[in-house]
PDB file of C-alpha atoms in Angstrom:
ATOM      1  CA  UNK M   1       0.000   0.000   0.000  1.00  0.00           C
ATOM      2  CA  UNK M   2       2.885   2.358   0.825  1.00  0.00           C
ATOM      3  CA  UNK M   3       4.481   1.751  -2.592  1.00  0.00           C
ATOM      4  CA  UNK M   4       1.136   2.390  -4.299  1.00  0.00           C
ATOM      5  CA  UNK M   5       0.626   5.645  -2.386  1.00  0.00           C
ATOM      6  CA  UNK M   6       4.146   6.784  -3.290  1.00  0.00           C
ATOM      7  CA  UNK M   7       3.581   5.951  -6.962  1.00  0.00           C
ATOM      8  CA  UNK M   8       0.297   7.883  -7.009  1.00  0.00           C
ATOM      9  CA  UNK M   9       2.033  10.913  -5.517  1.00  0.00           C
ATOM     10  CA  UNK M  10       4.521  10.762  -8.368  1.00  0.00           C
ATOM     11  CA  UNK M  11       1.708  10.407 -10.919  1.00  0.00           C
ATOM     12  CA  UNK M  12       0.153  13.618  -9.537  1.00  0.00           C
ATOM     13  CA  UNK M  13      -3.355  12.239  -9.074  1.00  0.00           C
ATOM     14  CA  UNK M  14      -5.747  14.744  -7.523  1.00  0.00           C
ATOM     15  CA  UNK M  15      -9.390  14.443  -6.503  1.00  0.00           C
ATOM     16  CA  UNK M  16     -12.194  16.854  -7.351  1.00  0.00           C
ATOM     17  CA  UNK M  17     -15.622  16.293  -5.775  1.00  0.00           C
ATOM     18  CA  UNK M  18     -17.770  18.773  -7.694  1.00  0.00           C
ATOM     19  CA  UNK M  19     -21.337  17.749  -6.809  1.00  0.00           C
ATOM     20  CA  UNK M  20     -23.027  16.778  -3.563  1.00  0.00           C
ATOM     21  CA  UNK M  21     -26.778  17.278  -3.764  1.00  0.00           C
ATOM     22  CA  UNK M  22     -30.256  15.904  -4.373  1.00  0.00           C
ATOM     23  CA  UNK M  23     -31.935  15.628  -7.780  1.00  0.00           C
ATOM     24  CA  UNK M  24     -35.717  15.838  -7.988  1.00  0.00           C
ATOM     25  CA  UNK M  25     -38.329  15.336 -10.715  1.00  0.00           C
ATOM     26  CA  UNK M  26     -37.219  14.438 -14.238  1.00  0.00           C
ATOM     27  CA  UNK M  27     -33.468  14.785 -14.531  1.00  0.00           C
ATOM     28  CA  UNK M  28     -30.512  13.169 -16.239  1.00  0.00           C
ATOM     29  CA  UNK M  29     -26.775  13.596 -15.796  1.00  0.00           C
ATOM     30  CA  UNK M  30     -23.763  12.745 -17.959  1.00  0.00           C
ATOM     31  CA  UNK M  31     -20.439  13.898 -16.508  1.00  0.00           C
ATOM     32  CA  UNK M  32     -18.221  12.400 -19.208  1.00  0.00           C
ATOM     33  CA  UNK M  33     -15.921  14.696 -21.140  1.00  0.00           C
ATOM     34  CA  UNK M  34     -13.401  15.603 -18.442  1.00  0.00           C
ATOM     35  CA  UNK M  35     -10.831  13.226 -19.903  1.00  0.00           C
ATOM     36  CA  UNK M  36     -10.241  11.836 -16.414  1.00  0.00           C
ATOM     37  CA  UNK M  37     -11.634   9.096 -14.154  1.00  0.00           C
ATOM     38  CA  UNK M  38     -15.252   9.866 -13.202  1.00  0.00           C
ATOM     39  CA  UNK M  39     -17.158   8.485 -10.226  1.00  0.00           C
ATOM     40  CA  UNK M  40     -20.662   8.680  -8.743  1.00  0.00           C
ATOM     41  CA  UNK M  41     -21.750   7.508  -5.290  1.00  0.00           C
ATOM     42  CA  UNK M  42     -25.410   7.237  -4.277  1.00  0.00           C
ATOM     43  CA  UNK M  43     -25.676   8.564  -0.730  1.00  0.00           C
ATOM     44  CA  UNK M  44     -29.479   8.557  -0.498  1.00  0.00           C
ATOM     45  CA  UNK M  45     -32.283   6.966  -2.523  1.00  0.00           C
ATOM     46  CA  UNK M  46     -31.644   5.282  -5.860  1.00  0.00           C
ATOM     47  CA  UNK M  47     -31.182   5.961  -9.578  1.00  0.00           C
ATOM     48  CA  UNK M  48     -30.267   4.136 -12.792  1.00  0.00           C
ATOM     49  CA  UNK M  49     -27.022   4.010 -14.716  1.00  0.00           C
ATOM     50  CA  UNK M  50     -27.457   3.854 -18.504  1.00  0.00           C
ATOM     51  CA  UNK M  51     -24.604   2.730 -20.752  1.00  0.00           C
ATOM     52  CA  UNK M  52     -24.356   2.484 -24.526  1.00  0.00           C
ATOM     53  CA  UNK M  53     -26.153  -0.610 -25.838  1.00  0.00           C
ATOM     54  CA  UNK M  54     -26.507  -2.113 -22.357  1.00  0.00           C
ATOM     55  CA  UNK M  55     -29.464  -2.394 -20.029  1.00  0.00           C
ATOM     56  CA  UNK M  56     -29.937   0.022 -17.121  1.00  0.00           C
ATOM     57  CA  UNK M  57     -28.262  -0.777 -13.800  1.00  0.00           C
ATOM     58  CA  UNK M  58     -29.982   0.085 -10.538  1.00  0.00           C
ATOM     59  CA  UNK M  59     -27.756   2.035  -8.137  1.00  0.00           C
ATOM     60  CA  UNK M  60     -28.935   2.192  -4.529  1.00  0.00           C
ATOM     61  CA  UNK M  61     -27.758   3.966  -1.399  1.00  0.00           C
ATOM     62  CA  UNK M  62     -24.195   2.890  -0.656  1.00  0.00           C
ATOM     63  CA  UNK M  63     -23.357   1.972  -4.271  1.00  0.00           C
ATOM     64  CA  UNK M  64     -20.626   3.599  -6.341  1.00  0.00           C
ATOM     65  CA  UNK M  65     -19.700   3.492 -10.027  1.00  0.00           C
ATOM     66  CA  UNK M  66     -16.192   4.226 -11.324  1.00  0.00           C
ATOM     67  CA  UNK M  67     -15.532   5.110 -14.984  1.00  0.00           C
ATOM     68  CA  UNK M  68     -11.762   4.735 -15.568  1.00  0.00           C
ATOM     69  CA  UNK M  69     -11.795   5.766 -19.249  1.00  0.00           C
ATOM     70  CA  UNK M  70     -14.342   8.611 -19.059  1.00  0.00           C
ATOM     71  CA  UNK M  71     -16.981   6.600 -20.937  1.00  0.00           C
ATOM     72  CA  UNK M  72     -20.280   8.201 -22.053  1.00  0.00           C
ATOM     73  CA  UNK M  73     -23.024   7.377 -19.575  1.00  0.00           C
ATOM     74  CA  UNK M  74     -26.263   8.694 -18.172  1.00  0.00           C
ATOM     75  CA  UNK M  75     -27.756   8.738 -14.691  1.00  0.00           C
ATOM     76  CA  UNK M  76     -31.525   9.149 -14.395  1.00  0.00           C
ATOM     77  CA  UNK M  77     -34.381   8.356 -11.978  1.00  0.00           C
ATOM     78  CA  UNK M  78     -35.964   5.698 -14.218  1.00  0.00           C
ATOM     79  CA  UNK M  79     -35.104   2.660 -16.331  1.00  0.00           C
ATOM     80  CA  UNK M  80     -35.804   4.706 -19.450  1.00  0.00           C
ATOM     81  CA  UNK M  81     -34.475   8.125 -20.388  1.00  0.00           C
ATOM     82  CA  UNK M  82     -36.687   9.284 -23.227  1.00  0.00           C
ATOM     83  CA  UNK M  83     -36.812  12.949 -22.232  1.00  0.00           C
ATOM     84  CA  UNK M  84     -34.370  15.325 -23.902  1.00  0.00           C
ATOM     85  CA  UNK M  85     -32.609  18.457 -22.684  1.00  0.00           C
ATOM     86  CA  UNK M  86     -33.822  17.953 -19.131  1.00  0.00           C
ATOM     87  CA  UNK M  87     -32.525  20.348 -16.501  1.00  0.00           C
ATOM     88  CA  UNK M  88     -30.279  18.733 -13.909  1.00  0.00           C
ATOM     89  CA  UNK M  89     -30.500  21.286 -11.107  1.00  0.00           C
ATOM     90  CA  UNK M  90     -30.124  19.925  -7.602  1.00  0.00           C
ATOM     91  CA  UNK M  91     -30.461  20.886  -3.941  1.00  0.00           C
ATOM     92  CA  UNK M  92     -27.134  21.105  -2.049  1.00  0.00           C
ATOM     93  CA  UNK M  93     -26.786  18.763   0.917  1.00  0.00           C
ATOM     94  CA  UNK M  94     -26.192  21.826   3.105  1.00  0.00           C
ATOM     95  CA  UNK M  95     -29.872  22.738   2.592  1.00  0.00           C
ATOM     96  CA  UNK M  96     -32.974  20.819   3.686  1.00  0.00           C
ATOM     97  CA  UNK M  97     -33.431  17.761   1.479  1.00  0.00           C
ATOM     98  CA  UNK M  98     -36.761  16.557   0.141  1.00  0.00           C
ATOM     99  CA  UNK M  99     -38.260  13.147   0.840  1.00  0.00           C
ATOM    100  CA  UNK M 100     -37.941  12.055  -2.796  1.00  0.00           C
ATOM    101  CA  UNK M 101     -35.007  12.014  -5.173  1.00  0.00           C
ATOM    102  CA  UNK M 102     -31.513  10.532  -4.933  1.00  0.00           C
ATOM    103  CA  UNK M 103     -28.551  12.336  -3.410  1.00  0.00           C
ATOM    104  CA  UNK M 104     -25.446  11.919  -5.567  1.00  0.00           C
ATOM    105  CA  UNK M 105     -21.816  12.574  -4.773  1.00  0.00           C
ATOM    106  CA  UNK M 106     -19.976  13.083  -8.070  1.00  0.00           C
ATOM    107  CA  UNK M 107     -16.371  13.809  -8.885  1.00  0.00           C
ATOM    108  CA  UNK M 108     -13.333  12.817 -10.864  1.00  0.00           C
ATOM    109  CA  UNK M 109      -9.728  11.813 -10.317  1.00  0.00           C
ATOM    110  CA  UNK M 110      -7.448  14.011 -12.393  1.00  0.00           C
ATOM    111  CA  UNK M 111      -4.006  12.951 -13.590  1.00  0.00           C
ATOM    112  CA  UNK M 112      -1.269  14.411 -15.781  1.00  0.00           C
ATOM    113  CA  UNK M 113       1.251  11.647 -16.304  1.00  0.00           C
ATOM    114  CA  UNK M 114       0.872   9.672 -19.575  1.00  0.00           C
ATOM    115  CA  UNK M 115       1.497   6.394 -17.743  1.00  0.00           C
ATOM    116  CA  UNK M 116      -2.001   6.702 -16.250  1.00  0.00           C
ATOM    117  CA  UNK M 117      -3.503   6.321 -19.728  1.00  0.00           C
ATOM    118  CA  UNK M 118      -1.760   2.957 -19.999  1.00  0.00           C
ATOM    119  CA  UNK M 119      -3.100   1.926 -16.591  1.00  0.00           C
ATOM    120  CA  UNK M 120      -6.704   3.061 -17.171  1.00  0.00           C
ATOM    121  CA  UNK M 121      -6.887   1.218 -20.497  1.00  0.00           C
ATOM    122  CA  UNK M 122      -6.327  -2.027 -18.581  1.00  0.00           C
ATOM    123  CA  UNK M 123      -9.232  -1.382 -16.215  1.00  0.00           C
ATOM    124  CA  UNK M 124     -12.900  -2.176 -16.948  1.00  0.00           C
ATOM    125  CA  UNK M 125     -14.883   0.567 -18.703  1.00  0.00           C
ATOM    126  CA  UNK M 126     -17.367   0.619 -15.814  1.00  0.00           C
ATOM    127  CA  UNK M 127     -16.808  -0.777 -12.349  1.00  0.00           C
ATOM    128  CA  UNK M 128     -19.793  -0.849  -9.998  1.00  0.00           C
ATOM    129  CA  UNK M 129     -19.229  -1.337  -6.282  1.00  0.00           C
ATOM    130  CA  UNK M 130     -22.437  -2.584  -4.688  1.00  0.00           C
ATOM    131  CA  UNK M 131     -22.928  -2.044  -0.987  1.00  0.00           C
ATOM    132  CA  UNK M 132     -24.101  -5.645  -0.647  1.00  0.00           C
ATOM    133  CA  UNK M 133     -21.173  -7.175  -2.557  1.00  0.00           C
ATOM    134  CA  UNK M 134     -18.311  -9.088  -0.953  1.00  0.00           C
ATOM    135  CA  UNK M 135     -15.444  -6.926  -2.173  1.00  0.00           C
ATOM    136  CA  UNK M 136     -12.641  -5.724   0.108  1.00  0.00           C
ATOM    137  CA  UNK M 137     -13.938  -4.974   3.616  1.00  0.00           C
ATOM    138  CA  UNK M 138     -11.585  -1.999   4.011  1.00  0.00           C
ATOM    139  CA  UNK M 139     -12.734  -0.607   0.654  1.00  0.00           C
ATOM    140  CA  UNK M 140     -16.392  -0.867   1.661  1.00  0.00           C
ATOM    141  CA  UNK M 141     -15.802   0.711   5.052  1.00  0.00           C
ATOM    142  CA  UNK M 142     -13.947   3.614   3.409  1.00  0.00           C
ATOM    143  CA  UNK M 143     -16.711   4.066   0.838  1.00  0.00           C
ATOM    144  CA  UNK M 144     -19.356   4.143   3.572  1.00  0.00           C
ATOM    145  CA  UNK M 145     -17.246   6.709   5.454  1.00  0.00           C
ATOM    146  CA  UNK M 146     -17.203   8.858   2.306  1.00  0.00           C
ATOM    147  CA  UNK M 147     -20.976   8.551   1.978  1.00  0.00           C
ATOM    148  CA  UNK M 148     -21.556   9.382   5.655  1.00  0.00           C
ATOM    149  CA  UNK M 149     -19.228  12.392   5.466  1.00  0.00           C
ATOM    150  CA  UNK M 150     -20.997  13.686   2.347  1.00  0.00           C
ATOM    151  CA  UNK M 151     -24.308  13.844   4.222  1.00  0.00           C
ATOM    152  CA  UNK M 152     -22.888  15.828   7.129  1.00  0.00           C
ATOM    153  CA  UNK M 153     -23.951  19.468   7.079  1.00  0.00           C
ATOM    154  CA  UNK M 154     -20.899  21.674   7.548  1.00  0.00           C
ATOM    155  CA  UNK M 155     -20.731  25.388   8.225  1.00  0.00           C
ATOM    156  CA  UNK M 156     -17.614  25.591   6.080  1.00  0.00           C
ATOM    157  CA  UNK M 157     -17.914  24.768   2.380  1.00  0.00           C
ATOM    158  CA  UNK M 158     -14.118  24.767   2.125  1.00  0.00           C
ATOM    159  CA  UNK M 159     -13.730  22.316   5.006  1.00  0.00           C
ATOM    160  CA  UNK M 160     -16.386  20.011   3.542  1.00  0.00           C
ATOM    161  CA  UNK M 161     -14.733  20.074   0.119  1.00  0.00           C
ATOM    162  CA  UNK M 162     -11.266  19.309   1.480  1.00  0.00           C
ATOM    163  CA  UNK M 163     -12.593  16.499   3.688  1.00  0.00           C
ATOM    164  CA  UNK M 164     -14.556  14.833   0.876  1.00  0.00           C
ATOM    165  CA  UNK M 165     -11.624  15.097  -1.540  1.00  0.00           C
ATOM    166  CA  UNK M 166      -9.273  13.454   0.966  1.00  0.00           C
ATOM    167  CA  UNK M 167     -11.639  10.588   1.793  1.00  0.00           C
ATOM    168  CA  UNK M 168     -12.411  10.069  -1.917  1.00  0.00           C
ATOM    169  CA  UNK M 169      -8.672   9.883  -2.576  1.00  0.00           C
ATOM    170  CA  UNK M 170      -8.320   7.064  -0.036  1.00  0.00           C
ATOM    171  CA  UNK M 171     -11.287   5.241  -1.597  1.00  0.00           C
ATOM    172  CA  UNK M 172      -9.698   5.538  -5.049  1.00  0.00           C
ATOM    173  CA  UNK M 173      -6.388   4.228  -3.724  1.00  0.00           C
ATOM    174  CA  UNK M 174      -8.181   1.174  -2.318  1.00  0.00           C
ATOM    175  CA  UNK M 175     -10.171   0.679  -5.533  1.00  0.00           C
ATOM    176  CA  UNK M 176      -7.017   0.631  -7.647  1.00  0.00           C
ATOM    177  CA  UNK M 177      -5.283  -1.678  -5.175  1.00  0.00           C
ATOM    178  CA  UNK M 178      -8.234  -4.055  -5.537  1.00  0.00           C
ATOM    179  CA  UNK M 179      -8.514  -3.766  -9.327  1.00  0.00           C
ATOM    180  CA  UNK M 180      -4.828  -4.044 -10.158  1.00  0.00           C
ATOM    181  CA  UNK M 181      -4.693  -7.653  -8.976  1.00  0.00           C
ATOM    182  CA  UNK M 182      -7.459  -8.504 -11.471  1.00  0.00           C
ATOM    183  CA  UNK M 183      -6.845  -6.226 -14.426  1.00  0.00           C
ATOM    184  CA  UNK M 184      -3.701  -4.077 -14.394  1.00  0.00           C
ATOM    185  CA  UNK M 185      -0.418  -5.806 -15.179  1.00  0.00           C
ATOM    186  CA  UNK M 186       1.187  -2.358 -15.435  1.00  0.00           C
ATOM    187  CA  UNK M 187       0.465  -1.332 -11.861  1.00  0.00           C
ATOM    188  CA  UNK M 188       1.283  -4.765 -10.562  1.00  0.00           C
ATOM    189  CA  UNK M 189       4.653  -4.813 -12.302  1.00  0.00           C
ATOM    190  CA  UNK M 190       5.505  -1.228 -11.399  1.00  0.00           C
ATOM    191  CA  UNK M 191       4.932  -2.170  -7.784  1.00  0.00           C
ATOM    192  CA  UNK M 192       7.239  -5.161  -8.148  1.00  0.00           C
ATOM    193  CA  UNK M 193      10.301  -4.424  -5.957  1.00  0.00           C
ATOM    194  CA  UNK M 194      12.803  -4.684  -8.832  1.00  0.00           C
ATOM    195  CA  UNK M 195      10.980  -2.331 -11.212  1.00  0.00           C
ATOM    196  CA  UNK M 196       9.824  -0.079  -8.372  1.00  0.00           C
ATOM    197  CA  UNK M 197      13.385   0.399  -7.089  1.00  0.00           C
ATOM    198  CA  UNK M 198      14.664   1.502 -10.479  1.00  0.00           C
ATOM    199  CA  UNK M 199      11.696   3.838 -10.929  1.00  0.00           C
ATOM    200  CA  UNK M 200      12.249   5.357  -7.512  1.00  0.00           C
ATOM    201  CA  UNK M 201      15.867   6.075  -8.426  1.00  0.00           C
ATOM    202  CA  UNK M 202      14.757   7.627 -11.723  1.00  0.00           C
ATOM    203  CA  UNK M 203      12.042   9.701 -10.027  1.00  0.00           C
ATOM    204  CA  UNK M 204      14.431  10.955  -7.347  1.00  0.00           C
ATOM    205  CA  UNK M 205      17.131  12.043  -9.809  1.00  0.00           C
ATOM    206  CA  UNK M 206      15.548  12.800 -13.204  1.00  0.00           C
ATOM    207  CA  UNK M 207      18.493  15.047 -14.139  1.00  0.00           C
ATOM    208  CA  UNK M 208      20.925  12.136 -14.106  1.00  0.00           C
ATOM    209  CA  UNK M 209      22.091  10.741 -17.449  1.00  0.00           C
ATOM    210  CA  UNK M 210      20.237   7.457 -17.109  1.00  0.00           C
ATOM    211  CA  UNK M 211      20.519   4.573 -19.543  1.00  0.00           C
ATOM    212  CA  UNK M 212      18.935   1.131 -19.617  1.00  0.00           C
ATOM    213  CA  UNK M 213      22.067  -0.545 -18.230  1.00  0.00           C
ATOM    214  CA  UNK M 214      22.014   1.658 -15.120  1.00  0.00           C
ATOM    215  CA  UNK M 215      18.312   1.055 -14.462  1.00  0.00           C
ATOM    216  CA  UNK M 216      18.647  -2.684 -15.086  1.00  0.00           C
ATOM    217  CA  UNK M 217      21.540  -2.807 -12.625  1.00  0.00           C
ATOM    218  CA  UNK M 218      19.385  -1.232  -9.900  1.00  0.00           C
ATOM    219  CA  UNK M 219      16.682  -3.803 -10.664  1.00  0.00           C
ATOM    220  CA  UNK M 220      19.250  -6.645 -10.598  1.00  0.00           C
ATOM    221  CA  UNK M 221      18.158  -7.706 -14.073  1.00  0.00           C
ATOM    222  CA  UNK M 222      19.894  -8.076 -17.399  1.00  0.00           C
ATOM    223  CA  UNK M 223      19.555  -5.157 -19.805  1.00  0.00           C
ATOM    224  CA  UNK M 224      17.416  -7.132 -22.270  1.00  0.00           C
ATOM    225  CA  UNK M 225      15.126  -8.643 -19.622  1.00  0.00           C
ATOM    226  CA  UNK M 226      14.642  -5.295 -17.917  1.00  0.00           C
ATOM    227  CA  UNK M 227      13.861  -3.468 -21.170  1.00  0.00           C
ATOM    228  CA  UNK M 228      11.369  -6.137 -22.247  1.00  0.00           C
ATOM    229  CA  UNK M 229       9.681  -6.279 -18.838  1.00  0.00           C
ATOM    230  CA  UNK M 230       9.456  -2.501 -18.576  1.00  0.00           C
ATOM    231  CA  UNK M 231       7.927  -2.020 -22.025  1.00  0.00           C
ATOM    232  CA  UNK M 232       5.453  -4.853 -21.481  1.00  0.00           C
ATOM    233  CA  UNK M 233       4.318  -3.166 -18.270  1.00  0.00           C
ATOM    234  CA  UNK M 234       4.434   0.537 -19.065  1.00  0.00           C
ATOM    235  CA  UNK M 235       3.758   0.445 -22.798  1.00  0.00           C
ATOM    236  CA  UNK M 236       6.890   2.496 -23.532  1.00  0.00           C
ATOM    237  CA  UNK M 237      10.636   1.917 -23.334  1.00  0.00           C
ATOM    238  CA  UNK M 238      12.519   2.955 -20.171  1.00  0.00           C
ATOM    239  CA  UNK M 239      14.126   5.903 -21.987  1.00  0.00           C
ATOM    240  CA  UNK M 240      10.793   7.071 -23.404  1.00  0.00           C
ATOM    241  CA  UNK M 241       9.313   6.874 -19.914  1.00  0.00           C
ATOM    242  CA  UNK M 242      12.262   8.881 -18.578  1.00  0.00           C
ATOM    243  CA  UNK M 243      11.690  11.567 -21.213  1.00  0.00           C
ATOM    244  CA  UNK M 244       7.971  11.766 -20.434  1.00  0.00           C
ATOM    245  CA  UNK M 245       8.644  11.900 -16.704  1.00  0.00           C
ATOM    246  CA  UNK M 246      11.236  14.660 -17.019  1.00  0.00           C
ATOM    247  CA  UNK M 247       9.033  16.820 -19.213  1.00  0.00           C
ATOM    248  CA  UNK M 248       5.896  16.373 -17.093  1.00  0.00           C
ATOM    249  CA  UNK M 249       7.873  17.307 -13.974  1.00  0.00           C
ATOM    250  CA  UNK M 250       9.386  20.259 -15.828  1.00  0.00           C
ATOM    251  CA  UNK M 251       5.901  21.334 -16.899  1.00  0.00           C
ATOM    252  CA  UNK M 252       4.820  21.446 -13.254  1.00  0.00           C
ATOM    253  CA  UNK M 253       7.897  23.529 -12.376  1.00  0.00           C
ATOM    254  CA  UNK M 254       7.148  25.971 -15.196  1.00  0.00           C
ATOM    255  CA  UNK M 255       3.575  26.438 -13.993  1.00  0.00           C
ATOM    256  CA  UNK M 256       4.302  26.642 -10.269  1.00  0.00           C
ATOM    257  CA  UNK M 257       7.589  28.566 -10.147  1.00  0.00           C
ATOM    258  CA  UNK M 258       9.327  31.603 -11.610  1.00  0.00           C
ATOM    259  CA  UNK M 259      12.616  29.810 -12.219  1.00  0.00           C
ATOM    260  CA  UNK M 260      14.395  30.684 -15.490  1.00  0.00           C
ATOM    261  CA  UNK M 261      13.674  28.120 -18.195  1.00  0.00           C
ATOM    262  CA  UNK M 262      17.356  27.215 -18.544  1.00  0.00           C
ATOM    263  CA  UNK M 263      17.460  26.398 -14.816  1.00  0.00           C
ATOM    264  CA  UNK M 264      14.485  24.067 -15.197  1.00  0.00           C
ATOM    265  CA  UNK M 265      16.028  22.559 -18.332  1.00  0.00           C
ATOM    266  CA  UNK M 266      19.269  21.755 -16.460  1.00  0.00           C
ATOM    267  CA  UNK M 267      17.289  20.445 -13.491  1.00  0.00           C
ATOM    268  CA  UNK M 268      15.703  17.805 -15.716  1.00  0.00           C
ATOM    269  CA  UNK M 269      18.722  16.710 -17.698  1.00  0.00           C
ATOM    270  CA  UNK M 270      18.791  19.145 -20.643  1.00  0.00           C
ATOM    271  CA  UNK M 271      22.015  21.070 -21.242  1.00  0.00           C
ATOM    272  CA  UNK M 272      20.555  23.769 -23.500  1.00  0.00           C
ATOM    273  CA  UNK M 273      17.283  25.652 -23.538  1.00  0.00           C
ATOM    274  CA  UNK M 274      16.896  24.896 -27.254  1.00  0.00           C
ATOM    275  CA  UNK M 275      17.013  21.097 -26.804  1.00  0.00           C
ATOM    276  CA  UNK M 276      14.679  21.372 -23.823  1.00  0.00           C
ATOM    277  CA  UNK M 277      12.189  23.531 -25.735  1.00  0.00           C
ATOM    278  CA  UNK M 278      12.161  21.152 -28.707  1.00  0.00           C
ATOM    279  CA  UNK M 279      11.528  18.079 -26.536  1.00  0.00           C
ATOM    280  CA  UNK M 280       8.966  19.937 -24.409  1.00  0.00           C
ATOM    281  CA  UNK M 281       6.906  21.059 -27.399  1.00  0.00           C
ATOM    282  CA  UNK M 282       6.950  17.555 -28.871  1.00  0.00           C
ATOM    283  CA  UNK M 283       5.601  16.065 -25.624  1.00  0.00           C
ATOM    284  CA  UNK M 284       3.380  18.835 -24.197  1.00  0.00           C
ATOM    285  CA  UNK M 285       2.235  20.465 -27.433  1.00  0.00           C
ATOM    286  CA  UNK M 286       3.434  24.012 -26.730  1.00  0.00           C
ATOM    287  CA  UNK M 287       6.795  25.597 -25.947  1.00  0.00           C
ATOM    288  CA  UNK M 288       7.900  26.101 -22.308  1.00  0.00           C
ATOM    289  CA  UNK M 289       7.436  29.868 -22.575  1.00  0.00           C
ATOM    290  CA  UNK M 290       3.943  29.443 -24.044  1.00  0.00           C
ATOM    291  CA  UNK M 291       3.025  27.039 -21.242  1.00  0.00           C
ATOM    292  CA  UNK M 292       4.091  29.571 -18.628  1.00  0.00           C
ATOM    293  CA  UNK M 293       2.024  32.307 -20.280  1.00  0.00           C
ATOM    294  CA  UNK M 294      -1.024  30.001 -20.455  1.00  0.00           C
ATOM    295  CA  UNK M 295      -0.726  29.214 -16.747  1.00  0.00           C
ATOM    296  CA  UNK M 296      -0.595  32.855 -15.659  1.00  0.00           C
ATOM    297  CA  UNK M 297      -3.802  34.813 -14.970  1.00  0.00           C
ATOM    298  CA  UNK M 298      -4.685  37.240 -17.759  1.00  0.00           C
TER     299      UNK M 298
END
């Protein structure tokens, strides 16, 4: 669990709970389109999940659905959803709730590192956690804690938001821990001590002039075995992963600091600003200077 938590910190996964309220009357919700991992938890009442070309699934209080690849979906109060352009206004939990209508906690897990796209592709398109199922006890207890916390009325919107985001983050960590044993060879392999040790060394010193031989040595594997194992797990070669990691970390530095670009370039293994800018634009899509301008308030 500690290795998984450390890896997720490196992958810069953040939680955003953006809805906690009750829907009434005729309504329908589709939160796809973020490009990230969506989730919905039913904290009161019930509703139906509609998926393309599949029958509706009843979601009851205590149930949660996770959408790892941001798949199109629809939540509604009935088995059918024939009405179009229906308003989806809701009553915040902080106000008095009505007797009818489900209360939904909705959010998404945001990530920046390209390795997460490899991982999410290995997970099921929809994963429904039923309150009555016999999945991990710790996972269910954490999910019920999230649901209980979401129904608490707080005087501080900020405090409520921070609390829900933190609990949701723990739930997601437990979900991935549970799913990786069934679906994700990438996560499982990256948590293998040999691969994990070499990745930790790479993450801790991205400016170093790494090569496959050095990483394989840390993993106590031959160069060929290490390269094959790494690519099978991560979907890219070790050097490609290193490049992506350096540039994503550099992107964060550019956004969050006022360091000169050449300083950031040197910090992540590039000797000249020109070579850094060329690699950055190829990976991120814009130049380092353009990225900094985009990140600054107008």
